[in-house]
mmCIF file of C-alpha atoms in Angstrom:
data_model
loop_
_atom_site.group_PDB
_atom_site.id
_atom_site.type_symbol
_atom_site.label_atom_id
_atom_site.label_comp_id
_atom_site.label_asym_id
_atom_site.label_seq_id
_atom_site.Cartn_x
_atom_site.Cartn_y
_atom_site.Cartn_z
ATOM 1 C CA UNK S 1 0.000 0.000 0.000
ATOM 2 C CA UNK S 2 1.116 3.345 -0.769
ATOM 3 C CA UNK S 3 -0.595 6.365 0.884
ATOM 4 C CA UNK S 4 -3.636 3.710 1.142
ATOM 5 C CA UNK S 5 -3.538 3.132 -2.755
ATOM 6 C CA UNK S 6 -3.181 -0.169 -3.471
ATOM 7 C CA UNK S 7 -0.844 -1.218 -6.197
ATOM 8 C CA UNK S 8 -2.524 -2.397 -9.171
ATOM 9 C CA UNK S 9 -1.091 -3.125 -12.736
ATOM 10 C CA UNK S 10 -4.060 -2.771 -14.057
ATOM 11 C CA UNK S 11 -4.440 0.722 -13.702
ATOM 12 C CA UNK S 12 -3.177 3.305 -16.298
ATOM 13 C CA UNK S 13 -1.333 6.397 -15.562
ATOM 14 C CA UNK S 14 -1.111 8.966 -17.860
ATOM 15 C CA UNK S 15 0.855 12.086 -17.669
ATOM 16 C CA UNK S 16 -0.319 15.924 -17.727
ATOM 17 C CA UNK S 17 -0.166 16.297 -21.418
ATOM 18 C CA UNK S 18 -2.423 12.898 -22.304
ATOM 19 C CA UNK S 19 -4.855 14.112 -19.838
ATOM 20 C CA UNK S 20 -5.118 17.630 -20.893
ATOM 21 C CA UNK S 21 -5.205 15.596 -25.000
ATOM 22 C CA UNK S 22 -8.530 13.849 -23.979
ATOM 23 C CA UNK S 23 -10.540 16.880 -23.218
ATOM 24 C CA UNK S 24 -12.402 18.063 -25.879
ATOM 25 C CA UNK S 25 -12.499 21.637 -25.116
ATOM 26 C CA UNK S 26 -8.644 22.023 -25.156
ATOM 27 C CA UNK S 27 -6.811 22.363 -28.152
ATOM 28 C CA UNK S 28 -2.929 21.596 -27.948
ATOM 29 C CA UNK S 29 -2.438 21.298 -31.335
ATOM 30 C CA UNK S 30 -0.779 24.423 -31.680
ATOM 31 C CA UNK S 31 2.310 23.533 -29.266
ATOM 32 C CA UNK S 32 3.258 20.590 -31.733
ATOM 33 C CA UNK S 33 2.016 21.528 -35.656
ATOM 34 C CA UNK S 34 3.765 23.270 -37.241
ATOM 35 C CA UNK S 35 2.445 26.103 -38.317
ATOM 36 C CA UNK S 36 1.952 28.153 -41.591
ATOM 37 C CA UNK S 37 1.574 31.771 -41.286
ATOM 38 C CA UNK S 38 -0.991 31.456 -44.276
ATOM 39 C CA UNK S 39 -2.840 29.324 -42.377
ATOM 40 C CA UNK S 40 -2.464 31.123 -38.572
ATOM 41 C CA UNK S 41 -5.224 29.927 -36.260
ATOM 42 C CA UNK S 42 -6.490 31.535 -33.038
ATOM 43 C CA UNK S 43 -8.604 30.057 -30.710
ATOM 44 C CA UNK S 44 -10.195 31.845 -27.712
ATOM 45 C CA UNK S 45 -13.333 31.597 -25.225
ATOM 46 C CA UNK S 46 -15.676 33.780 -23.970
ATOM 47 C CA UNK S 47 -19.233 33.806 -21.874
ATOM 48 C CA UNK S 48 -20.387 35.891 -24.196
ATOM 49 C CA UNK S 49 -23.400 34.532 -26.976
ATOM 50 C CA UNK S 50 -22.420 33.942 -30.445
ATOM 51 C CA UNK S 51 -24.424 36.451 -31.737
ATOM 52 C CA UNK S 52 -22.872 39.115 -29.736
ATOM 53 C CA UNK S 53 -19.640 37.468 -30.696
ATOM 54 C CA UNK S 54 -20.291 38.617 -34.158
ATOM 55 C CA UNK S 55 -21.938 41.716 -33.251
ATOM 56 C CA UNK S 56 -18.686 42.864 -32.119
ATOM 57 C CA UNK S 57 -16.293 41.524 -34.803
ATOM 58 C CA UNK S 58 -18.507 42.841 -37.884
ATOM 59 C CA UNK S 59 -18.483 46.264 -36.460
ATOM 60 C CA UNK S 60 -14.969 46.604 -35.651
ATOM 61 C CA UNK S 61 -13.746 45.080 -38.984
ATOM 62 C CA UNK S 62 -15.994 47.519 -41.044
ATOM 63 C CA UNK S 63 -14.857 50.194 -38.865
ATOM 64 C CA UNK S 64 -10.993 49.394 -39.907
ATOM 65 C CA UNK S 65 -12.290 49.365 -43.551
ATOM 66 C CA UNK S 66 -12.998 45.675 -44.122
ATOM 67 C CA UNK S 67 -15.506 43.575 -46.258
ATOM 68 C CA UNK S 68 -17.739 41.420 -44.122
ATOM 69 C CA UNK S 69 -19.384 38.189 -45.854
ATOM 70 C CA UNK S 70 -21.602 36.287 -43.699
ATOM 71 C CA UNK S 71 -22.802 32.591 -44.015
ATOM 72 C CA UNK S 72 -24.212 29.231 -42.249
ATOM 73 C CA UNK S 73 -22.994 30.676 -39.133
ATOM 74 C CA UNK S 74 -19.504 32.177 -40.530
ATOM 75 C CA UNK S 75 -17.919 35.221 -41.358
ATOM 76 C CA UNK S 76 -15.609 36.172 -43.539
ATOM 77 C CA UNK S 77 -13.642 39.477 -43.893
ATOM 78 C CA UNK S 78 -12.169 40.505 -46.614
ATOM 79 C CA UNK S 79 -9.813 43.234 -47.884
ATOM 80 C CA UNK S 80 -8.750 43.086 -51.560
ATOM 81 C CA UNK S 81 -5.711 45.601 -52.327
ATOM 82 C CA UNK S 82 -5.969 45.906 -56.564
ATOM 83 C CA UNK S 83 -4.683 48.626 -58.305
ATOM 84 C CA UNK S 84 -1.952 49.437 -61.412
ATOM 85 C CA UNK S 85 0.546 48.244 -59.610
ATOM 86 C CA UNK S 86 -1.031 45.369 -57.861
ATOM 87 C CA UNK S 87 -3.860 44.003 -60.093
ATOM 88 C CA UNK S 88 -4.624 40.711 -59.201
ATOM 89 C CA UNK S 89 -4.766 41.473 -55.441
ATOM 90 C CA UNK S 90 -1.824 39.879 -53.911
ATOM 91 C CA UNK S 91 -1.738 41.085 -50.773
ATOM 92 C CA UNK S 92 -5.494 40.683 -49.942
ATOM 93 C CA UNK S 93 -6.589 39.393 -46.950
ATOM 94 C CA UNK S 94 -9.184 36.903 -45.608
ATOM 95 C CA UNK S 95 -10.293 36.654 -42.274
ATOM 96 C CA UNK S 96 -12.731 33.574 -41.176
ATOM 97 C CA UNK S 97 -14.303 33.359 -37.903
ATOM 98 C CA UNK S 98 -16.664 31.148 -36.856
ATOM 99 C CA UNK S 99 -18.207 30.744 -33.040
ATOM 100 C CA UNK S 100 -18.069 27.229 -31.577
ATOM 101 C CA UNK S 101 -20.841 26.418 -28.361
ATOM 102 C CA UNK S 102 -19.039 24.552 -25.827
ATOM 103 C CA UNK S 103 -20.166 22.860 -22.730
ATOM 104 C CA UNK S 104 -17.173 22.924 -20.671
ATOM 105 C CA UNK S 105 -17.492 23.550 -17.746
ATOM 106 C CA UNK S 106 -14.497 23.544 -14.696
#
């Protein structure tokens, strides 16, 4: 007996980071991909409803001078930088957000 735990093969330990890997409302994924700065993700919560969620990133994207596309629950903003010296747009930017419910709870 240790600290009135018996010992048992049976039982599994795991450490810290397999533990944290079997919750589905953490996502480590970002500590071991690598990561394309095309592709950049970012992943937050917040108490706050979805549609508030939104709300909020619509109006400060149009307010910085942004396109906003909205669809089955996503949104998209765009910028599109075309002129003579840059007529097929490279440079634009594409921005997609879209609002996950979780029932995590600690």
């Amino acid at each position: 007996k240790h600290d009135g735990i018996q010992d048992n093969p049976a039982i599994n330990q795991m450490n810290a980071f397999q533990l944290i890997g079997m919750s589905s409302c953490l996502d480590l994924s970002g500590f071991f991909e690598k990561e394309d700065v095309s592709e950049r993700k970012t992943r937050f919560a917040s108490n706050y409803p979805p549609t508030y969620l939104f709300e909020k990133i619509e109006s400060n994207v149009i307010n910085m001078g942004f396109q906003v596309q909205k669809n089955n629950g996503k949104l998209k903003v765009i910028q599109e930088r075309k002129g003579p010296t840059n007529p097929r747009g490279h440079g634009s930017l594409l921005i997609s957000a879209e609002v996950l419910l979780s029932y995590c709870h600690s």
